[in-house]
mmCIF file of C-alpha atoms and ligand atoms in Angstrom:
data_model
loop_
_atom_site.group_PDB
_atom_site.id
_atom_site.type_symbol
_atom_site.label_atom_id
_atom_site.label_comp_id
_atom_site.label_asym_id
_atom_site.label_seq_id
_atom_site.Cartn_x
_atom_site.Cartn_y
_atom_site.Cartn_z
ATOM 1 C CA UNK A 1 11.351 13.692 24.447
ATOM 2 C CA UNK A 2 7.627 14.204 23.360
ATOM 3 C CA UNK A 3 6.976 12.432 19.927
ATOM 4 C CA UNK A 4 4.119 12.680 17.856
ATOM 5 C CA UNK A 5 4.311 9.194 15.497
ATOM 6 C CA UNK A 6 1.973 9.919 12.620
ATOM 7 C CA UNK A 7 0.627 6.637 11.076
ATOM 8 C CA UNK A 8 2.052 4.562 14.139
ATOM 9 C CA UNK A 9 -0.242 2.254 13.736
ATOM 10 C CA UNK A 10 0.961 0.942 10.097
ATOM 11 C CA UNK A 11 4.355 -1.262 9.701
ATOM 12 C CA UNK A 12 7.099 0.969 9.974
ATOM 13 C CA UNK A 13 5.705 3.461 12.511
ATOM 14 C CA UNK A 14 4.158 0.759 14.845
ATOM 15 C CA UNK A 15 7.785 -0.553 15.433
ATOM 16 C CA UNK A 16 9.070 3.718 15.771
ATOM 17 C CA UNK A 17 6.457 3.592 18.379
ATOM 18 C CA UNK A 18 7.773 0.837 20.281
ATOM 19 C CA UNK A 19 11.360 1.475 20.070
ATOM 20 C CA UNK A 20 10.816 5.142 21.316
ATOM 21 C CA UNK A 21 8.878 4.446 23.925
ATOM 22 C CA UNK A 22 11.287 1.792 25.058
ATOM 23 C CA UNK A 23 13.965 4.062 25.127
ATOM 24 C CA UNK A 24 12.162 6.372 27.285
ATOM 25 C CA UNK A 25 10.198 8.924 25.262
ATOM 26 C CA UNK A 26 6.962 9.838 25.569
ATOM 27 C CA UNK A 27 5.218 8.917 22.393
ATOM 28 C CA UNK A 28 1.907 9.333 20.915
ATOM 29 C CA UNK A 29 0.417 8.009 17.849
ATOM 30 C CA UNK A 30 -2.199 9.894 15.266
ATOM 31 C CA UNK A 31 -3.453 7.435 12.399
ATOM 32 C CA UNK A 32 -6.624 7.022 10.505
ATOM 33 C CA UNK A 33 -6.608 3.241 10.508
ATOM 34 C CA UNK A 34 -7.108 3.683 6.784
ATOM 35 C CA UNK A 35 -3.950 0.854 6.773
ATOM 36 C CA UNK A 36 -2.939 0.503 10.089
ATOM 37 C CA UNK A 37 -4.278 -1.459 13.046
ATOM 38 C CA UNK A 38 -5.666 -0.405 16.531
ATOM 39 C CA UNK A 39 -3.888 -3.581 17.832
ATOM 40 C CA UNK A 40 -0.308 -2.548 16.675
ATOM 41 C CA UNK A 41 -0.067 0.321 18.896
ATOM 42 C CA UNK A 42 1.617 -1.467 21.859
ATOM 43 C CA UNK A 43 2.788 1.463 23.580
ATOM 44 C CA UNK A 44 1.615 5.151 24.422
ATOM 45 C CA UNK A 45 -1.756 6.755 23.937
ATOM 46 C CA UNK A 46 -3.723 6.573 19.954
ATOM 47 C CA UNK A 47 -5.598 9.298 19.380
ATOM 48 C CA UNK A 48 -7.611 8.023 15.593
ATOM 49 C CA UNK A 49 -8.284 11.178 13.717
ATOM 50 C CA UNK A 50 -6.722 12.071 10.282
ATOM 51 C CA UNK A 51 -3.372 13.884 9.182
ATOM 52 C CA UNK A 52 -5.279 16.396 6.356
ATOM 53 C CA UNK A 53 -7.741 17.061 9.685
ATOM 54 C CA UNK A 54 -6.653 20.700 10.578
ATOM 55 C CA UNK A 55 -8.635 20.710 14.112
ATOM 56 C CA UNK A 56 -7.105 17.301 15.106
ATOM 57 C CA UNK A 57 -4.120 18.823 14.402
ATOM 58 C CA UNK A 58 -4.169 22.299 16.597
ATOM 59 C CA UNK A 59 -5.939 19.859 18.983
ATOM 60 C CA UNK A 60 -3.128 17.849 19.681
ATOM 61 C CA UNK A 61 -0.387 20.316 19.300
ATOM 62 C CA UNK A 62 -2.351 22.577 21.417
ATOM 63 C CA UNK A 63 -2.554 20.109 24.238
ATOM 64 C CA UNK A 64 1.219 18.784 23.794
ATOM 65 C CA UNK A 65 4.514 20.013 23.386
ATOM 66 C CA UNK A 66 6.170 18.173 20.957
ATOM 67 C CA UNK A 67 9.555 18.481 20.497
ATOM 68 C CA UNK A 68 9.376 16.411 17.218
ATOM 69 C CA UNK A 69 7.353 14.982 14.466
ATOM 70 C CA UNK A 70 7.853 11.078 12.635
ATOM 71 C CA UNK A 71 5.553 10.913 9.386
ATOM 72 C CA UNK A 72 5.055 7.279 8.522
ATOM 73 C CA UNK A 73 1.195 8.310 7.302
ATOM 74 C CA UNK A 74 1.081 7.802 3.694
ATOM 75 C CA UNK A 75 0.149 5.035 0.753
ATOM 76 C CA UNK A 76 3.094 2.984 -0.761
ATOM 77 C CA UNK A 77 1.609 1.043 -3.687
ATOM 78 C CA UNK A 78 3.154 2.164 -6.831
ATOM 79 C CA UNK A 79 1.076 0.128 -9.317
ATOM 80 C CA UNK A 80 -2.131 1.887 -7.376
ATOM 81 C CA UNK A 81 -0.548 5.029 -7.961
ATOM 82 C CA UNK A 82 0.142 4.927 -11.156
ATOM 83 C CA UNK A 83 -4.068 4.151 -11.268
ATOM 84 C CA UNK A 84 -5.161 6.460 -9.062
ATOM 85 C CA UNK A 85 -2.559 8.936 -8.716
ATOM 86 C CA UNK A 86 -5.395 11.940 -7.236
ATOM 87 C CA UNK A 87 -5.272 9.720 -3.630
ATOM 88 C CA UNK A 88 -1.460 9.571 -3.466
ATOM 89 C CA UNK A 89 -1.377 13.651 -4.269
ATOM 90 C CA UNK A 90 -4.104 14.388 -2.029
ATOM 91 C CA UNK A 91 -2.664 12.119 1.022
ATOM 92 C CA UNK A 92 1.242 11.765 0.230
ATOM 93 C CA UNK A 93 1.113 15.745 -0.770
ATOM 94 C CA UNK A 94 -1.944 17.756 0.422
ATOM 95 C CA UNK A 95 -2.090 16.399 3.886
ATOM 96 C CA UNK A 96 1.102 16.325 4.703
ATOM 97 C CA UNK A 97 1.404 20.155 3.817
ATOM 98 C CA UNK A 98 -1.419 20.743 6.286
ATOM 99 C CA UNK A 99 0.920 18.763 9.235
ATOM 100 C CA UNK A 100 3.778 21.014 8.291
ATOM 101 C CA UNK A 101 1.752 24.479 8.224
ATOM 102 C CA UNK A 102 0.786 23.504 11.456
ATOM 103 C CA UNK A 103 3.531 21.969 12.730
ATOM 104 C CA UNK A 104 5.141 25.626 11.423
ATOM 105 C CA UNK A 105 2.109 27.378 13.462
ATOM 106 C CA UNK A 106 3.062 25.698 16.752
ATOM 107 C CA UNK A 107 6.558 26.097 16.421
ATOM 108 C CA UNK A 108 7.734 22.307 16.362
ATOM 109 C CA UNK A 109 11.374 22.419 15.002
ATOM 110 C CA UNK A 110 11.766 18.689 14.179
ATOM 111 C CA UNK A 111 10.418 16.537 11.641
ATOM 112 C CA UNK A 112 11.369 13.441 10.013
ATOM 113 C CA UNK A 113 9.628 12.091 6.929
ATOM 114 C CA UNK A 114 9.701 8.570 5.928
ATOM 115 C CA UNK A 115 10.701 8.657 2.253
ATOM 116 C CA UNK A 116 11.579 6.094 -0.062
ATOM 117 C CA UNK A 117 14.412 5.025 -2.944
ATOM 118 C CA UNK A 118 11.733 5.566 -5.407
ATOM 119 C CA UNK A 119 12.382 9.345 -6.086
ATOM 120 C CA UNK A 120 15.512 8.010 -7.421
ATOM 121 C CA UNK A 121 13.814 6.358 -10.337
ATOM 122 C CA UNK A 122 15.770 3.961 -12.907
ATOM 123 C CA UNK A 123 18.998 3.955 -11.712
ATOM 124 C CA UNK A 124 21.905 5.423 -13.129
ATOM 125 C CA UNK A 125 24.466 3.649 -10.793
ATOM 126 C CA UNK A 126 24.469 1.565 -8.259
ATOM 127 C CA UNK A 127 25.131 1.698 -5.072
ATOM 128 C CA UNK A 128 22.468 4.461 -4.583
ATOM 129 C CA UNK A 129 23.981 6.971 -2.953
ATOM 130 C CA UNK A 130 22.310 10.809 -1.932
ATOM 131 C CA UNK A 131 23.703 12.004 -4.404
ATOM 132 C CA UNK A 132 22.089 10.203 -7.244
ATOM 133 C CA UNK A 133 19.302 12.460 -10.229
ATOM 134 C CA UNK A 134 16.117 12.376 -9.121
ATOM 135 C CA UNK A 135 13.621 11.479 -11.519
ATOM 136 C CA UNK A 136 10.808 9.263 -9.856
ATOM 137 C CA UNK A 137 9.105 7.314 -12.537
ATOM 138 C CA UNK A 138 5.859 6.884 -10.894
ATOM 139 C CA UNK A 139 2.942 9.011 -8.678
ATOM 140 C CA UNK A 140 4.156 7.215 -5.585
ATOM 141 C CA UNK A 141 7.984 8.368 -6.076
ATOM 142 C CA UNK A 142 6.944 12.100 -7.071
ATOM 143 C CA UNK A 143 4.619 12.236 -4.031
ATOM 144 C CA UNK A 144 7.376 11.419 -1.807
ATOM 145 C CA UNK A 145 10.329 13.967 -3.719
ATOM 146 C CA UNK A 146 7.445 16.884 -3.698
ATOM 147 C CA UNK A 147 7.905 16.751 -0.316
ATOM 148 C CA UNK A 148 11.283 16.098 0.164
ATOM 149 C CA UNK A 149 11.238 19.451 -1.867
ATOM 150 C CA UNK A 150 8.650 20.898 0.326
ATOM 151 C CA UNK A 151 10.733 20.268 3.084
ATOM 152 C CA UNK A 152 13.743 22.039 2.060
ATOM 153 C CA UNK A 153 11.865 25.299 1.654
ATOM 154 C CA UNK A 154 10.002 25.156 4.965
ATOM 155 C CA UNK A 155 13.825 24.827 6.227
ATOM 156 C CA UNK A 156 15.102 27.651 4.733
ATOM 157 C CA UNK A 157 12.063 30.135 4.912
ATOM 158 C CA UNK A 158 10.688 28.424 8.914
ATOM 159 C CA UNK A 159 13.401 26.962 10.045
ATOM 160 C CA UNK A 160 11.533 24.073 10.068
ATOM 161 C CA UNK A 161 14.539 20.882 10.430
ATOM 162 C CA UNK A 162 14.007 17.918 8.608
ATOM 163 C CA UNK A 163 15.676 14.503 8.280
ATOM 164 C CA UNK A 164 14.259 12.342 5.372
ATOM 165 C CA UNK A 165 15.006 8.880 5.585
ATOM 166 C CA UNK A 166 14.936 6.963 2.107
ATOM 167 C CA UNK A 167 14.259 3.267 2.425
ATOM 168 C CA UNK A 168 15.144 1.031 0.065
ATOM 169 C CA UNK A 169 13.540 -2.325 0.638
ATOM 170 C CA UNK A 170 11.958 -2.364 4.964
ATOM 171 C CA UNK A 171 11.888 -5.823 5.973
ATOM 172 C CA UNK A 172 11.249 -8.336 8.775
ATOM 173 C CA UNK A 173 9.639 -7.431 11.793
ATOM 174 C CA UNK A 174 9.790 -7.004 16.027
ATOM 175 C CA UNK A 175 12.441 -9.553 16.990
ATOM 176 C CA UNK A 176 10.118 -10.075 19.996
ATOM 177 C CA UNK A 177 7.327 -11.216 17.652
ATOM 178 C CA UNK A 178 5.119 -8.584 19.164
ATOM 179 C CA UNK A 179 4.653 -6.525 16.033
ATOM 180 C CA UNK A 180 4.970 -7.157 12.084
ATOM 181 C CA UNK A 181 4.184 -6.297 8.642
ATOM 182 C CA UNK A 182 0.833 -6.033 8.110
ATOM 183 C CA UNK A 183 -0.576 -4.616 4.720
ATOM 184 C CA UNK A 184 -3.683 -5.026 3.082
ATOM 185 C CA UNK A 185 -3.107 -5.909 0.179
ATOM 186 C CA UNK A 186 0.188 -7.650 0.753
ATOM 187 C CA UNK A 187 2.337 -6.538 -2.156
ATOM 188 C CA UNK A 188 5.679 -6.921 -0.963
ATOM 189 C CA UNK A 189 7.968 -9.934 -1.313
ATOM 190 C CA UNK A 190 9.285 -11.300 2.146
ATOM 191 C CA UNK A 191 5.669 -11.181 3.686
ATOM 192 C CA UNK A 192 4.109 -12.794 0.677
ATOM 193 C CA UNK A 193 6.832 -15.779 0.469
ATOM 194 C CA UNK A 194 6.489 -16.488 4.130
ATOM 195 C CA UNK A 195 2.617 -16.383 3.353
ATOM 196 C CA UNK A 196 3.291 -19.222 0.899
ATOM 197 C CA UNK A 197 5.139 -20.993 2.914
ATOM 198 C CA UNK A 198 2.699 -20.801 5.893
ATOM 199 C CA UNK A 199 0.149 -21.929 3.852
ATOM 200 C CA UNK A 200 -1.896 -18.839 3.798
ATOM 201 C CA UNK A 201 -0.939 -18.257 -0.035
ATOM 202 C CA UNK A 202 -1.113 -21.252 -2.311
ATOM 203 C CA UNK A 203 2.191 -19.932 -4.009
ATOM 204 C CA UNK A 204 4.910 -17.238 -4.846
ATOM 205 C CA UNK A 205 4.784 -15.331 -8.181
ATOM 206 C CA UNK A 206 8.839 -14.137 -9.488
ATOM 207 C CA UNK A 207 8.297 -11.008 -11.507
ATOM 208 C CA UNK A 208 10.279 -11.903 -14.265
ATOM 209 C CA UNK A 209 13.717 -14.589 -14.644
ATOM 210 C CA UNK A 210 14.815 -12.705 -17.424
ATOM 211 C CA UNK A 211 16.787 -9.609 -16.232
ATOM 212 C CA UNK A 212 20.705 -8.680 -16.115
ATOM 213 C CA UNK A 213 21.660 -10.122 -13.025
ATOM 214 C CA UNK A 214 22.997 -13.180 -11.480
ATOM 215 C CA UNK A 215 19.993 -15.720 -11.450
ATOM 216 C CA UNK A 216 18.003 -13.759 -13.712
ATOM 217 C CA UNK A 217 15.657 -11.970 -10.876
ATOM 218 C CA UNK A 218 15.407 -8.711 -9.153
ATOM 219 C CA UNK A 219 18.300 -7.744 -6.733
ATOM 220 C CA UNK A 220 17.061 -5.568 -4.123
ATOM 221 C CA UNK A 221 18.705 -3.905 -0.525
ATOM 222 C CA UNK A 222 16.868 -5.674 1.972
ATOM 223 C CA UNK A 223 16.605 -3.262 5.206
ATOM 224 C CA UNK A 224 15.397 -4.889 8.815
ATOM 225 C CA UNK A 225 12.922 -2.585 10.252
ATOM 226 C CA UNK A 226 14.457 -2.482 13.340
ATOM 227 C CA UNK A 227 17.465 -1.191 12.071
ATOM 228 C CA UNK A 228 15.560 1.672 9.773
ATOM 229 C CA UNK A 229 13.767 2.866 13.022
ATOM 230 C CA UNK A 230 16.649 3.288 14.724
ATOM 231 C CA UNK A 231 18.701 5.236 12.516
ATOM 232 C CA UNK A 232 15.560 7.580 12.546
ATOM 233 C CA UNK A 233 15.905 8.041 16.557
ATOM 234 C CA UNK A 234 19.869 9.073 15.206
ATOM 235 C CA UNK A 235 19.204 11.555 12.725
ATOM 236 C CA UNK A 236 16.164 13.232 15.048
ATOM 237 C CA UNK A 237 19.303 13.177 17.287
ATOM 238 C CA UNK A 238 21.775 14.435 15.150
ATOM 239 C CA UNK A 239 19.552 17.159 13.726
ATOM 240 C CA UNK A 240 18.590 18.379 17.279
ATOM 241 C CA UNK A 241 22.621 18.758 17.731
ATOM 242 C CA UNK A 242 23.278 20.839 14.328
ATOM 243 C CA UNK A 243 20.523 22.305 13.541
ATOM 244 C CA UNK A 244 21.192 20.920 10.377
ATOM 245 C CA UNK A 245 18.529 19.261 8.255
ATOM 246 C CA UNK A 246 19.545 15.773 6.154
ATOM 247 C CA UNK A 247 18.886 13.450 3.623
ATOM 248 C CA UNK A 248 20.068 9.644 4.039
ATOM 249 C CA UNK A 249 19.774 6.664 1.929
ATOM 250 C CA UNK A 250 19.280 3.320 4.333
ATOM 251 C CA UNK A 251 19.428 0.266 2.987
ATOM 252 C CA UNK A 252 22.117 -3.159 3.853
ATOM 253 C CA UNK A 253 24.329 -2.314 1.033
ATOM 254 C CA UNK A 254 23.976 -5.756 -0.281
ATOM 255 C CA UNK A 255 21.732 -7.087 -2.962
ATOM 256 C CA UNK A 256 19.636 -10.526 -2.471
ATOM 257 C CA UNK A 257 17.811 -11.358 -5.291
ATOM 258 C CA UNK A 258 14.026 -12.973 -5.753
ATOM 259 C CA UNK A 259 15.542 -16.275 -5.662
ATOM 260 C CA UNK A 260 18.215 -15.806 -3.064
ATOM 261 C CA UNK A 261 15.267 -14.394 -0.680
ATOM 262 C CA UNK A 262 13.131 -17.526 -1.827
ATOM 263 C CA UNK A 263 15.656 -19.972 -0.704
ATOM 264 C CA UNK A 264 16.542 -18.473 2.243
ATOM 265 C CA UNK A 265 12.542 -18.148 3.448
ATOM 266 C CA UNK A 266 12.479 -22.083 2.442
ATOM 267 C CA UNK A 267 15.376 -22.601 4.715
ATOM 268 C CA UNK A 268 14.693 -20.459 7.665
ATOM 269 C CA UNK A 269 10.655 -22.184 7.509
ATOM 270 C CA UNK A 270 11.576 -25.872 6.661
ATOM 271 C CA UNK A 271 8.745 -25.445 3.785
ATOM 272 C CA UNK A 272 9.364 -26.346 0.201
ATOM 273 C CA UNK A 273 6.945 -23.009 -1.788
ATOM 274 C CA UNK A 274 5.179 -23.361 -4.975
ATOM 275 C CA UNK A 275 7.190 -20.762 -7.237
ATOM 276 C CA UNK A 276 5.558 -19.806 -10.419
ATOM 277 C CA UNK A 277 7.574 -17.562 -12.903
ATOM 278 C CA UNK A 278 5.279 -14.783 -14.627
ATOM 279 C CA UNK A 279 6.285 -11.603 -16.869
ATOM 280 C CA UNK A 280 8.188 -8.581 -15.425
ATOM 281 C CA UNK A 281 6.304 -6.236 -13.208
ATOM 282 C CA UNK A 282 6.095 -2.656 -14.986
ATOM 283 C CA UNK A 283 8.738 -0.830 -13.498
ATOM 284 C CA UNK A 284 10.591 -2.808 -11.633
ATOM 285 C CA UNK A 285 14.657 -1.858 -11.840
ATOM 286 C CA UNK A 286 16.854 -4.831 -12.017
ATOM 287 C CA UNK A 287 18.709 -3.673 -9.372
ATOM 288 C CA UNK A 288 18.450 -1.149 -6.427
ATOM 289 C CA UNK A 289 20.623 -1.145 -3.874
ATOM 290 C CA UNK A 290 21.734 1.935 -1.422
ATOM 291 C CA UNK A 291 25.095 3.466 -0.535
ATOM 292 C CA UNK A 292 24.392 4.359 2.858
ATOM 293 C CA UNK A 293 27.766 5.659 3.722
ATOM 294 C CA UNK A 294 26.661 8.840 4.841
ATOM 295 C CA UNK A 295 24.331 7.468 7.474
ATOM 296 C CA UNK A 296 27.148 4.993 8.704
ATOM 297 C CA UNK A 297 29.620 8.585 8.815
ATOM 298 C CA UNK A 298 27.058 10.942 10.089
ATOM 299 C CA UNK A 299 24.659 9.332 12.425
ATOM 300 C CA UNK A 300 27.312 5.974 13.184
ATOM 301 C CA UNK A 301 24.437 3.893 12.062
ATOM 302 C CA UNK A 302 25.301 0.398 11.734
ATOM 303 C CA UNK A 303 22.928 -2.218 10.516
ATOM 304 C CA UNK A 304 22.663 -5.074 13.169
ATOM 305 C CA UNK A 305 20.454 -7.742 11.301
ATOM 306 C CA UNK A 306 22.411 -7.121 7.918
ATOM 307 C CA UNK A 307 22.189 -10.508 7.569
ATOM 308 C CA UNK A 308 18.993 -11.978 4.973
ATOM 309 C CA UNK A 309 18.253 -15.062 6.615
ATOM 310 C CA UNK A 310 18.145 -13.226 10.271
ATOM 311 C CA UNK A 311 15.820 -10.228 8.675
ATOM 312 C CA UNK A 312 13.898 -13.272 7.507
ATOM 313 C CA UNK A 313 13.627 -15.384 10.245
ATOM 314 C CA UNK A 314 12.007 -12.351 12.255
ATOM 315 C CA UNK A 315 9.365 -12.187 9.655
ATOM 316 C CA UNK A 316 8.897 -15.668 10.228
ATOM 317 C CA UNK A 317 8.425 -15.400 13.850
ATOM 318 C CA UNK A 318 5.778 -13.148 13.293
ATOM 319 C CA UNK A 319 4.236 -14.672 10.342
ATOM 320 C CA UNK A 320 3.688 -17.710 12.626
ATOM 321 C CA UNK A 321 2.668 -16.015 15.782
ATOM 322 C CA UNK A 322 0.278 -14.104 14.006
ATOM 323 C CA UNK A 323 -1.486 -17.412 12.214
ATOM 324 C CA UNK A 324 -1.838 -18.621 16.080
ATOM 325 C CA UNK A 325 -3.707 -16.095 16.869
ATOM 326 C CA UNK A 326 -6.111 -16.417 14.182
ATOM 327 C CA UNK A 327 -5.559 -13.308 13.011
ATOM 328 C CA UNK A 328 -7.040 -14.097 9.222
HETATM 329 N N1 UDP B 1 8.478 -9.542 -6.293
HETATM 330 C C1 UDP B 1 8.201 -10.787 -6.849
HETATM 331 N N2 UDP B 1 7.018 -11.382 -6.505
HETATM 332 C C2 UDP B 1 6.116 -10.818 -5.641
HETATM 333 C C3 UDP B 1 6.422 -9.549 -5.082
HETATM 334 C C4 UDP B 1 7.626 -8.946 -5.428
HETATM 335 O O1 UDP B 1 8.974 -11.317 -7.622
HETATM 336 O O2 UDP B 1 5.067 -11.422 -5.396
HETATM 337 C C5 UDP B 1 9.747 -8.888 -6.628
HETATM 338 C C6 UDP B 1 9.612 -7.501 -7.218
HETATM 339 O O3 UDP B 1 9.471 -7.585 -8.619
HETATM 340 C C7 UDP B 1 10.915 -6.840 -6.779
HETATM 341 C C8 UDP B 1 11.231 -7.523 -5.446
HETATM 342 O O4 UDP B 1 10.448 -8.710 -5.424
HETATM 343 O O5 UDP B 1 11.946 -7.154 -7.686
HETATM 344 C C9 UDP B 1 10.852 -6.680 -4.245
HETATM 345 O O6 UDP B 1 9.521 -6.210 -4.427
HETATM 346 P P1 UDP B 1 8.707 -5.493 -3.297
HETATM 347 O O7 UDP B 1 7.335 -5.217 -3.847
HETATM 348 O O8 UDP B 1 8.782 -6.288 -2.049
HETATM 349 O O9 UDP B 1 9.489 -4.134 -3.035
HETATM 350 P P2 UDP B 1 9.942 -2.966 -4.050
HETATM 351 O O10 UDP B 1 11.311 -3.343 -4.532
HETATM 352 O O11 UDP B 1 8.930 -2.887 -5.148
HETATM 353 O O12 UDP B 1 9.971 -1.755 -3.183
#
């Protein structure tokens, strides 16, 4: 197949790019760089332009028949979105209405959107599963449901198919050490503990000992990215065979908490971290993890690196490689 990777360049998509391409599709990537990185695109041609850019758009789909779309282009940092929600709305939302209408105008019937466990919200159960209320509690969450919602009506009025694909927490990297997680700023946990323990952080923060659970910190679903990509290659499949568009929620099913992924990043390095204790971070659930039966059922996904210190020692492998090559 012909696949147009938007944001390929940027964590999850840069990995989509490579496992597509090594499975034989033709693949090409559209990003800004606004987060991503030239470098990360290993495989297939990178044309820069951006996803709200109408002429880059009929340009491309002009000059290539797609027969699907993977949207990995938009910004994931809740506490920024909650500060500036107008560049979440205008990116997460506006722009990625202008890829569907002309998706919709070039008649490409596949599409699948890299959404997130944060339009669940506070959770009212747990294990997470799709059919859990709705009610994002931040910009970044409601960005992502509008167009989950969006979605669903370009379905039924365009026949537009769409598979969204609902993280819960993406981690680790390229078992080959070739590509890995890359933000700027790094906000999320496994990067920033392997950071510490590399030496590139002086230490690692827990957002609050004081919550319902075990050891007193967060329990989240950690998901190797390896595994999410592939279970997007499934549904694109899946979809292509029913005509059916679908929602799944992709996590491990098992909760590690701040600690537990502390100790295991201490073990898997050999490097004893500072660890400081601070307050809660606003909005942070105690714990999220995701009933991903329905993937398992529907698409026979099966999580191969469902283990924490494996997902971690990836991340490690990359975290190291990329301090050798004086990347920072
Ligand atoms: N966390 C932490 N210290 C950090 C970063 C994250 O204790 O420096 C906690 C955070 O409060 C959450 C978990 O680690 O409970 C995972 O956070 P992350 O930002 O990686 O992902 P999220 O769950 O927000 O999607």
């Amino acid at each position: 197949m012909k696949i147009l990777v938007v944001g390929g360049a940027g964590y999850i998509g840069s990995h989509m790019v490579k496992q597509l391409s090594l499975s034989n599709h033709e693949v090409i990537t559209l990003d800004n760089l606004s987060c991503g990185y030239e470098d990360a695109v290993k495989y297939g041609e990178l044309v820069v332009g951006d996803l709200g850019n109408k002429d880059t758009l009929n340009k491309l789909f002009s000059t290539h028949k797609f027969d699907a779309v993977m949207h990995f282009a938009a910004f994931i940092e809740v506490g920024e979105s909650v500060i500036n929600p107008a560049k979440y709305y205008h990116n997460n939302v506006s722009n990625t209405h202008i890829l569907l209408d002309t998706m919709v105008k070039h008649d490409i019937e596949y599409f699948i959107f890299s959404s997130t466990a944060a339009i669940f919200g506070e959770p009212q159960y747990t294990p997470i599963d799709e059919a859990h209320p709705q009610h994002p509690i931040n910009p970044y969450g409601r960005t992502k449901l509008m167009v989950e919602h969006m979605l669903e009506d370009y379905d039924a009025a365009y026949g537009l198919k769409s598979g969204c694909m609902r993280y819960f927490n993406a981690a680790g990297a390229d078992p080959d050490g070739e590509l890995g997680e890359r933000h700027n700023p790094e906000s999320h946990l496994v990067p920033l503990v392997l950071q510490a323990a590399s030496g590139r952080r002086a230490d690692i923060k827990i957002f609050g000992n004081d919550y319902p659970t075990d050891d007193g910190t967060c329990v989240r679903d950690y998901v190797h990215i390896n595994d999410l990509c592939k279970a997007h290659s499934l549904a694109l499949t899946k979809m292509q065979h029913t005509g059916n568009s679908a929602r799944y929620n992709l996590g491990n099913g098992k909760g590690f908490s701040v600690q537990q992924v502390i100790d295991a990043a201490k073990k898997v390095s050999g490097k004893d971290l500072k660890v400081v204790t601070t307050d809660r971070r606003a909005g942070d659930p105690a714990v999220l993890v995701a009933d991903s039966t329905l993937a398992k059922q529907e698409l026979g996904w099966q999580p191969e690196f469902d283990q924490l210190e494996t997902i971690i020692e990836t991340a490690w492998n990359w975290e190291i490689n990329f301090l050798a090559s004086n990347h920072c």
